[in-house]
């Protein structure tokens, strides 16, 4: 049977991708932020899973306002890096895992979560920046991500976005789906986005270090309680775009009910307009 | 009965909900069109003519031409869509966000490097009215 071995949480700021692509990771502005992921790159090398289930949000790239799915699962064999207006990022094409994705879709929909199945989709910085942070820039002679990735896009652009509670319960349904897959796959689930940031209006630039660190504490120790936090608290305390953090609860819900092992924790302000948060949790 | 929208009590913030999305549909879809290089070139060559191809309000068109992002957002724009205009102009996300705050580009960058805008005094609209 397949099983979820660990979860990874990380911001997905587009400027981080630009810094990687333009070789600026050693510059004073970026040094400290990337140093926080040195451990993580080594950890992923030593703990490469068979599949990564990557929860992220699309930023008006694959989904315009024509169709706005709340939860969309990528079932294709591959996903190309999108052109977001600056040209596509020079990163590898993402290889999918259509068999496991189809299995999860079937199981989770039977559990009353209405997923949209996507068989053709480009992926934007929301998905590729966490991969860059955790894998670095793949070498030219082996230009590929370390394993297949199932993209799972959540609408956090148009309100109302799904509640924390719904995201947490969805994570549990994903765990059940993975555990019923009849092959001995090691699966990691990644939750991305956040932490506090606001990109719009006169309040742009908001950062709330205290709230973010309390969120990290509770994500580890009291995820079911954290899942009860209403939208308005995210918006007011962590900025209008801080609402992306509900996606972390999907990854956390997919972890076992026993307390996880905290392998790594990191927090840094700023990356562009955003507070960068990062956790690695292992199932024990 | 009206729907409850507690987020209307957050200062300097417009939440892109279904109502805003309805108002801004054509404005945001115009922004999506700028993801194609040929459309970016046509827009740059004659902004007014390009905007006139879209069923947008006159106010929306003028806000785009003035690059007044706060006005665009009030008229239904969403920042992730409006970012395509910034990309066309060669602006970073930080430059775009900063342009909405009344701070200079340098002052906004300095604010972020020193920890960002603090939460104290920035939670409720009444806190801004006193200023």
Short mmCIF file of C-alpha atoms in Angstrom, two decimals:
data_model
loop_
_atom_site.label_atom_id
_atom_site.label_comp_id
_atom_site.label_asym_id
_atom_site.label_seq_id
_atom_site.Cartn_x
_atom_site.Cartn_y
_atom_site.Cartn_z
CA UNK A 1 0.00 0.00 0.00
CA UNK A 2 1.06 3.61 -0.58
CA UNK A 3 1.63 5.88 2.41
CA UNK A 4 2.27 9.51 3.24
CA UNK A 5 5.73 9.78 4.75
CA UNK A 6 6.14 13.51 5.30
CA UNK A 7 4.74 16.95 4.61
CA UNK A 8 6.54 20.09 3.54
CA UNK A 9 5.25 23.66 3.89
CA UNK A 10 6.67 26.65 2.07
CA UNK A 11 5.87 30.05 0.63
CA UNK A 12 5.87 30.39 -3.16
CA UNK A 13 6.79 34.04 -3.83
CA UNK A 14 7.44 34.65 -7.58
CA UNK A 15 10.53 36.80 -6.86
CA UNK A 16 12.19 33.71 -5.35
CA UNK A 17 11.87 32.00 -8.72
CA UNK A 18 13.38 35.03 -10.44
CA UNK A 19 16.32 34.98 -7.98
CA UNK A 20 16.97 31.27 -8.72
CA UNK A 21 16.61 31.70 -12.49
CA UNK A 22 18.94 34.72 -12.59
CA UNK A 23 21.57 33.24 -10.24
CA UNK A 24 20.98 35.86 -7.53
CA UNK A 25 20.57 33.48 -4.57
CA UNK A 26 23.93 34.53 -3.08
CA UNK A 27 23.14 38.26 -3.11
CA UNK A 28 22.83 39.91 0.33
CA UNK A 29 19.07 40.45 -0.09
CA UNK A 30 18.48 36.72 -0.68
CA UNK A 31 21.30 34.96 1.17
CA UNK A 32 19.51 34.47 4.48
CA UNK A 33 16.26 33.30 2.86
CA UNK A 34 17.96 30.61 0.74
CA UNK A 35 20.18 29.55 3.66
CA UNK A 36 16.98 28.47 5.41
CA UNK A 37 16.43 25.88 2.68
CA UNK A 38 19.95 24.38 2.60
CA UNK A 39 18.96 21.73 5.14
CA UNK A 40 15.76 21.05 3.20
CA UNK A 41 17.54 20.38 -0.09
CA UNK A 42 19.79 17.82 1.62
CA UNK A 43 16.80 16.28 3.43
CA UNK A 44 14.89 15.88 0.15
CA UNK A 45 17.92 14.23 -1.48
CA UNK A 46 18.04 11.71 1.36
CA UNK A 47 14.26 11.29 1.51
CA UNK A 48 13.18 11.49 -2.11
CA UNK A 49 9.61 10.18 -2.32
CA UNK A 50 8.07 8.30 -5.26
CA UNK A 51 5.48 11.06 -5.74
CA UNK A 52 4.92 14.60 -4.43
CA UNK A 53 1.29 15.71 -4.05
CA UNK A 54 1.73 19.47 -4.33
CA UNK A 55 -1.02 21.76 -3.06
CA UNK A 56 -0.73 25.28 -4.51
CA UNK A 57 -2.79 27.98 -6.10
CA UNK A 58 -2.90 29.17 -9.65
CA UNK A 59 -2.46 32.96 -10.02
CA UNK A 60 -4.78 33.80 -12.93
CA UNK A 61 -2.57 31.69 -15.20
CA UNK A 62 -4.19 28.34 -16.07
CA UNK A 63 -7.57 29.53 -14.78
CA UNK A 64 -8.79 32.96 -15.84
CA UNK A 65 -12.21 34.18 -14.67
CA UNK A 66 -13.88 31.97 -17.27
CA UNK A 67 -13.81 28.97 -14.94
CA UNK A 68 -12.94 29.05 -11.22
CA UNK A 69 -12.64 25.56 -9.71
CA UNK A 70 -12.36 25.45 -5.91
CA UNK A 71 -10.23 22.26 -5.98
CA UNK A 72 -8.56 21.01 -9.18
CA UNK A 73 -6.43 17.85 -9.43
CA UNK A 74 -3.90 17.52 -12.25
CA UNK A 75 -4.27 14.06 -13.80
CA UNK A 76 -2.09 14.63 -16.89
CA UNK A 77 1.20 12.88 -17.70
CA UNK A 78 3.05 16.20 -17.75
CA UNK A 79 2.58 19.90 -16.98
CA UNK A 80 4.57 22.67 -18.66
CA UNK A 81 5.87 25.75 -16.81
CA UNK A 82 3.52 28.62 -17.73
CA UNK A 83 4.33 31.94 -19.37
CA UNK A 84 3.01 34.39 -16.77
CA UNK A 85 3.85 37.42 -18.85
CA UNK A 86 7.62 37.41 -18.35
CA UNK A 87 8.21 34.21 -20.40
CA UNK A 88 8.12 30.65 -18.94
CA UNK A 89 10.56 29.91 -16.09
CA UNK A 90 13.59 27.91 -17.36
CA UNK A 91 12.76 24.91 -15.17
CA UNK A 92 11.99 21.28 -16.09
CA UNK A 93 8.60 20.14 -17.30
CA UNK A 94 6.71 18.60 -14.37
CA UNK A 95 6.07 14.87 -14.79
CA UNK A 96 2.70 13.82 -13.35
CA UNK A 97 1.50 10.53 -11.92
CA UNK A 98 -1.80 9.93 -13.77
CA UNK A 99 -2.50 6.54 -12.13
CA UNK A 100 -2.26 7.77 -8.54
CA UNK A 101 -3.98 11.07 -9.42
CA UNK A 102 -6.96 9.25 -10.95
CA UNK A 103 -7.14 6.95 -7.93
CA UNK A 104 -7.13 9.91 -5.52
CA UNK A 105 -9.75 11.76 -7.58
CA UNK A 106 -12.06 8.74 -7.50
CA UNK A 107 -11.63 8.15 -3.77
CA UNK A 108 -11.90 11.80 -2.69
CA UNK A 109 -14.97 12.53 -4.84
CA UNK A 110 -16.63 9.44 -3.34
CA UNK A 111 -15.90 11.09 0.02
CA UNK A 112 -18.02 14.13 -0.97
CA UNK A 113 -15.28 16.55 -2.08
CA UNK A 114 -16.12 17.88 -5.53
CA UNK A 115 -12.76 17.97 -7.32
CA UNK A 116 -12.37 19.31 -10.82
CA UNK A 117 -10.31 16.90 -12.92
CA UNK A 118 -7.77 18.65 -15.12
CA UNK A 119 -6.13 16.73 -17.97
CA UNK A 120 -4.35 19.68 -19.57
CA UNK A 121 -2.81 22.54 -17.61
CA UNK A 122 0.30 24.71 -17.40
CA UNK A 123 1.69 25.30 -13.91
CA UNK A 124 2.78 28.71 -12.63
CA UNK A 125 5.18 29.92 -9.92
CA UNK A 126 2.82 28.65 -7.22
CA UNK A 127 3.97 25.13 -8.08
CA UNK A 128 7.47 25.64 -9.51
CA UNK A 129 8.89 27.96 -6.81
CA UNK A 130 8.48 25.41 -3.97
CA UNK A 131 10.18 22.82 -6.21
CA UNK A 132 13.06 25.27 -6.82
CA UNK A 133 13.39 25.96 -3.09
CA UNK A 134 13.48 22.25 -2.19
CA UNK A 135 15.50 20.95 -5.17
CA UNK A 136 17.61 23.92 -6.25
CA UNK A 137 18.24 24.38 -9.98
CA UNK A 138 18.41 20.94 -11.68
CA UNK A 139 21.72 20.36 -13.49
CA UNK A 140 21.91 20.62 -17.28
CA UNK A 141 22.90 16.96 -17.75
CA UNK A 142 19.93 15.72 -15.69
CA UNK A 143 17.36 18.42 -16.26
CA UNK A 144 14.41 16.99 -14.34
CA UNK A 145 12.65 17.25 -10.98
CA UNK A 146 13.56 14.36 -8.65
CA UNK A 147 10.19 12.58 -8.88
CA UNK A 148 6.67 12.82 -10.36
CA UNK A 149 4.39 15.55 -9.00
CA UNK A 150 0.59 15.66 -8.79
CA UNK A 151 -0.49 19.33 -8.95
CA UNK A 152 -3.49 20.18 -6.77
CA UNK A 153 -4.75 23.72 -7.35
CA UNK A 154 -6.95 25.49 -4.79
CA UNK A 155 -8.90 28.67 -5.49
CA UNK A 156 -7.64 31.30 -3.07
CA UNK A 157 -8.03 34.19 -5.55
CA UNK A 158 -11.79 34.78 -5.65
CA UNK A 159 -13.70 34.81 -2.37
CA UNK A 160 -15.06 32.86 -0.77
CA UNK A 161 -12.13 30.46 -0.76
CA UNK A 162 -12.59 27.08 0.97
CA UNK A 163 -12.55 27.24 4.78
CA UNK A 164 -9.66 25.97 6.84
CA UNK A 165 -11.93 23.27 8.22
CA UNK A 166 -12.85 22.04 4.75
CA UNK A 167 -9.21 22.04 3.70
CA UNK A 168 -8.20 20.04 6.77
CA UNK A 169 -10.94 17.46 6.17
CA UNK A 170 -9.98 17.26 2.50
CA UNK A 171 -6.45 16.43 3.62
CA UNK A 172 -7.82 13.54 5.65
CA UNK A 173 -9.71 12.26 2.59
CA UNK A 174 -6.50 12.47 0.54
CA UNK A 175 -4.66 10.44 3.21
CA UNK A 176 -7.35 7.76 3.04
CA UNK A 177 -7.12 7.74 -0.77
CA UNK A 178 -3.32 7.36 -0.76
CA UNK A 179 -3.48 4.57 1.82
CA UNK A 180 -5.88 2.59 -0.38
CA UNK A 181 -3.59 2.72 -3.45
CA UNK A 182 -2.32 -0.74 -4.20
CA UNK A 183 1.40 -0.10 -4.75
CA UNK A 184 4.15 0.52 -2.17
CA UNK A 185 4.65 4.22 -2.99
CA UNK A 186 6.15 6.77 -0.62
CA UNK A 187 4.16 9.98 -1.04
CA UNK A 188 4.98 13.44 0.32
CA UNK A 189 2.34 16.14 0.50
CA UNK A 190 3.39 19.78 0.22
CA UNK A 191 1.28 22.76 1.26
CA UNK A 192 2.39 26.08 -0.20
CA UNK A 193 1.66 29.83 -0.20
CA UNK A 194 1.67 32.49 2.52
CA UNK A 195 2.73 33.47 5.05
CA UNK A 196 1.49 36.95 5.92
CA UNK A 197 1.36 39.29 2.94
CA UNK A 198 -0.89 41.79 1.25
CA UNK A 199 -0.27 42.78 -2.36
CA UNK A 200 -3.08 45.26 -2.87
CA UNK A 201 -4.44 48.59 -1.70
CA UNK A 202 -3.08 51.15 0.75
CA UNK A 203 -2.45 48.40 3.35
CA UNK A 204 -0.07 46.52 1.00
CA UNK A 205 3.13 45.35 2.66
CA UNK A 206 1.47 44.07 5.83
CA UNK A 207 3.52 41.48 7.74
CA UNK A 208 2.51 39.88 11.04
CA UNK A 209 5.42 37.95 12.50
CA UNK A 210 3.62 37.08 15.76
CA UNK A 211 0.55 35.67 13.99
CA UNK A 212 2.70 33.70 11.53
CA UNK A 213 4.75 32.05 14.25
CA UNK A 214 1.63 31.20 16.25
CA UNK A 215 0.26 29.62 13.04
CA UNK A 216 3.40 27.49 12.71
CA UNK A 217 3.13 26.41 16.39
CA UNK A 218 -0.51 25.41 16.04
CA UNK A 219 -0.01 23.72 12.67
CA UNK A 220 2.37 21.33 14.42
CA UNK A 221 0.59 20.90 17.76
CA UNK A 222 -3.12 21.68 17.24
CA UNK A 223 -4.06 21.46 13.55
CA UNK A 224 -7.72 20.56 14.21
CA UNK A 225 -8.08 23.67 16.36
CA UNK A 226 -6.24 25.81 13.82
CA UNK A 227 -8.62 24.56 11.13
CA UNK A 228 -11.50 26.32 12.96
CA UNK A 229 -9.97 29.80 12.40
CA UNK A 230 -12.36 31.79 10.17
CA UNK A 231 -11.35 33.59 6.95
CA UNK A 232 -11.65 37.03 8.49
CA UNK A 233 -8.81 36.29 10.93
CA UNK A 234 -6.46 35.45 8.06
CA UNK A 235 -7.45 38.58 6.13
CA UNK A 236 -7.28 40.95 9.07
CA UNK A 237 -4.17 39.52 10.74
CA UNK A 238 -2.11 38.10 7.86
CA UNK A 239 -3.21 40.32 4.94
CA UNK A 240 -5.59 39.72 2.06
CA UNK A 241 -3.17 37.28 0.39
CA UNK A 242 -2.30 35.59 3.69
CA UNK A 243 -5.47 33.55 3.14
CA UNK A 244 -3.28 31.24 1.02
CA UNK A 245 -2.32 29.60 4.32
CA UNK A 246 -5.55 27.55 4.30
CA UNK A 247 -3.73 25.35 1.77
CA UNK A 248 -1.23 24.29 4.44
CA UNK A 249 -4.14 22.67 6.29
CA UNK A 250 -4.74 20.28 3.39
CA UNK A 251 -1.19 18.95 3.73
CA UNK A 252 -1.46 18.83 7.53
CA UNK A 253 -4.80 16.96 7.38
CA UNK A 254 -3.14 14.31 5.24
CA UNK A 255 -0.63 13.51 8.00
CA UNK A 256 -1.24 10.77 10.54
CA UNK A 257 -3.22 11.61 13.71
CA UNK A 258 -0.15 10.90 15.88
CA UNK A 259 2.10 13.93 16.56
CA UNK A 260 4.61 14.44 13.72
CA UNK A 261 8.35 14.84 14.07
CA UNK A 262 9.39 18.43 13.37
CA UNK A 263 12.45 18.00 11.16
CA UNK A 264 12.95 21.63 10.17
CA UNK A 265 11.41 25.04 10.81
CA UNK A 266 12.36 28.38 9.28
CA UNK A 267 10.90 31.88 9.10
CA UNK A 268 12.23 34.95 7.32
CA UNK A 269 11.04 38.46 6.39
CA UNK A 270 10.96 39.55 3.62
CA UNK A 271 10.94 37.98 0.21
CA UNK A 272 9.63 40.85 -1.89
CA UNK A 273 6.27 41.63 -0.18
CA UNK A 274 5.99 38.42 1.79
CA UNK A 275 6.93 36.61 5.01
CA UNK A 276 8.52 33.26 4.13
CA UNK A 277 7.60 30.32 6.36
CA UNK A 278 8.81 26.76 6.06
CA UNK A 279 8.28 23.47 7.91
CA UNK A 280 9.14 19.84 7.32
CA UNK A 281 7.10 17.30 9.30
CA UNK A 282 7.67 13.55 9.21
CA UNK A 283 5.13 10.90 10.13
CA UNK A 284 6.55 8.76 12.94
CA UNK B 1 -31.17 39.05 3.93
CA UNK B 2 -27.81 40.43 2.90
CA UNK B 3 -24.72 38.23 3.13
CA UNK B 4 -22.35 39.00 5.95
CA UNK B 5 -19.06 40.51 4.75
CA UNK B 6 -16.89 41.12 7.81
CA UNK B 7 -13.90 41.81 5.55
CA UNK B 8 -15.37 45.20 4.66
CA UNK B 9 -14.08 46.38 8.04
CA UNK B 10 -10.39 45.91 7.13
CA UNK B 11 -8.71 49.22 6.20
CA UNK B 12 -7.03 49.80 2.84
CA UNK B 13 -8.19 46.41 1.60
CA UNK B 14 -10.68 45.31 -1.07
CA UNK B 15 -11.61 41.64 -1.02
CA UNK B 16 -12.11 40.18 -4.48
CA UNK B 17 -15.42 38.43 -3.89
CA UNK B 18 -18.09 37.29 -6.33
CA UNK B 19 -19.56 40.81 -6.50
CA UNK B 20 -16.20 42.45 -7.33
CA UNK B 21 -15.45 39.66 -9.79
CA UNK B 22 -18.72 40.30 -11.61
CA UNK B 23 -17.95 44.03 -11.89
CA UNK B 24 -14.40 43.40 -13.04
CA UNK B 25 -14.91 40.47 -15.40
CA UNK B 26 -13.95 42.21 -18.65
CA UNK B 27 -11.21 44.30 -17.01
CA UNK B 28 -9.59 41.14 -15.65
CA UNK B 29 -10.03 39.21 -18.88
CA UNK B 30 -8.37 42.10 -20.75
CA UNK B 31 -5.43 41.60 -18.37
CA UNK B 32 -5.35 37.88 -19.18
CA UNK B 33 -5.03 38.74 -22.87
CA UNK B 34 -1.69 40.44 -22.10
CA UNK B 35 -0.12 37.03 -21.42
CA UNK B 36 0.32 36.73 -25.21
CA UNK B 37 3.33 38.66 -26.60
CA UNK B 38 1.42 39.76 -29.73
CA UNK B 39 -1.31 41.29 -27.58
CA UNK B 40 1.24 43.07 -25.38
CA UNK B 41 2.74 44.62 -28.53
CA UNK B 42 -0.67 45.75 -29.82
CA UNK B 43 -1.61 47.22 -26.43
CA UNK B 44 1.67 49.12 -26.20
CA UNK B 45 1.29 50.48 -29.74
CA UNK B 46 -2.14 52.00 -29.03
CA UNK B 47 -3.57 51.47 -25.55
CA UNK B 48 -6.86 53.24 -26.18
CA UNK B 49 -7.60 51.30 -29.37
CA UNK B 50 -6.77 48.00 -27.71
CA UNK B 51 -8.95 48.76 -24.66
CA UNK B 52 -11.83 49.77 -26.93
CA UNK B 53 -11.96 46.17 -28.18
CA UNK B 54 -13.16 45.17 -24.68
CA UNK B 55 -16.64 45.79 -23.22
CA UNK B 56 -15.12 47.63 -20.24
CA UNK B 57 -16.53 50.79 -18.66
CA UNK B 58 -14.94 54.13 -19.54
CA UNK B 59 -13.84 54.45 -15.90
CA UNK B 60 -12.05 51.09 -16.09
CA UNK B 61 -10.25 52.07 -19.31
CA UNK B 62 -9.11 55.41 -17.86
CA UNK B 63 -7.89 53.70 -14.68
CA UNK B 64 -5.82 51.26 -16.74
CA UNK B 65 -4.30 54.04 -18.86
CA UNK B 66 -3.46 56.01 -15.70
CA UNK B 67 -1.99 52.82 -14.14
CA UNK B 68 -4.09 53.67 -11.09
CA UNK B 69 -4.16 50.22 -9.50
CA UNK B 70 -6.24 51.29 -6.49
CA UNK B 71 -8.91 52.59 -8.87
CA UNK B 72 -8.69 49.40 -10.98
CA UNK B 73 -9.28 47.34 -7.83
CA UNK B 74 -12.25 49.49 -6.77
CA UNK B 75 -13.72 48.84 -10.23
CA UNK B 76 -13.45 45.07 -9.90
CA UNK B 77 -9.82 44.37 -10.80
CA UNK B 78 -7.83 41.71 -8.98
CA UNK B 79 -4.13 42.12 -8.29
CA UNK B 80 -3.08 38.80 -9.86
CA UNK B 81 -4.82 39.83 -13.08
CA UNK B 82 -3.63 43.45 -12.93
CA UNK B 83 -0.09 42.10 -12.57
CA UNK B 84 -0.19 41.36 -16.32
CA UNK B 85 -0.28 45.12 -16.95
CA UNK B 86 2.74 45.48 -14.69
CA UNK B 87 4.54 42.69 -16.55
CA UNK B 88 3.81 44.49 -19.83
CA UNK B 89 5.35 47.64 -18.35
CA UNK B 90 8.34 45.69 -16.98
CA UNK B 91 7.37 46.29 -13.34
CA UNK B 92 7.96 43.86 -10.47
CA UNK B 93 5.27 42.79 -8.03
CA UNK B 94 6.95 44.91 -5.38
CA UNK B 95 6.81 48.01 -7.57
CA UNK B 96 3.12 47.37 -8.25
CA UNK B 97 2.22 46.76 -4.60
CA UNK B 98 4.20 49.79 -3.50
CA UNK B 99 2.46 52.03 -6.03
CA UNK B 100 -0.84 51.54 -4.16
CA UNK B 101 0.46 52.65 -0.77
CA UNK B 102 1.37 56.29 -1.36
CA UNK B 103 5.02 55.48 -0.53
CA UNK B 104 7.90 55.98 -2.93
CA UNK B 105 9.40 52.82 -4.43
CA UNK B 106 12.45 53.20 -2.19
CA UNK B 107 10.44 53.89 0.96
CA UNK B 108 8.23 50.85 0.33
CA UNK B 109 11.26 48.60 -0.24
CA UNK B 110 12.88 49.93 2.95
CA UNK B 111 9.67 49.25 4.89
CA UNK B 112 9.66 45.63 3.69
CA UNK B 113 13.35 45.10 4.48
CA UNK B 114 12.79 46.38 8.00
CA UNK B 115 9.97 43.92 8.65
CA UNK B 116 6.99 45.18 6.66
CA UNK B 117 3.93 47.21 7.60
CA UNK B 118 3.12 46.47 11.26
CA UNK B 119 -0.25 45.01 12.22
CA UNK B 120 -0.77 47.44 15.12
CA UNK B 121 -3.20 50.16 14.05
CA UNK B 122 -3.99 48.39 10.77
CA UNK B 123 -6.70 45.90 11.71
CA UNK B 124 -9.96 47.90 11.60
CA UNK B 125 -11.25 50.72 9.42
CA UNK B 126 -11.97 52.90 12.48
CA UNK B 127 -8.24 52.83 13.28
CA UNK B 128 -7.54 54.62 10.00
CA UNK B 129 -10.39 57.10 10.33
CA UNK B 130 -8.79 58.54 13.45
CA UNK B 131 -5.60 59.35 11.54
#
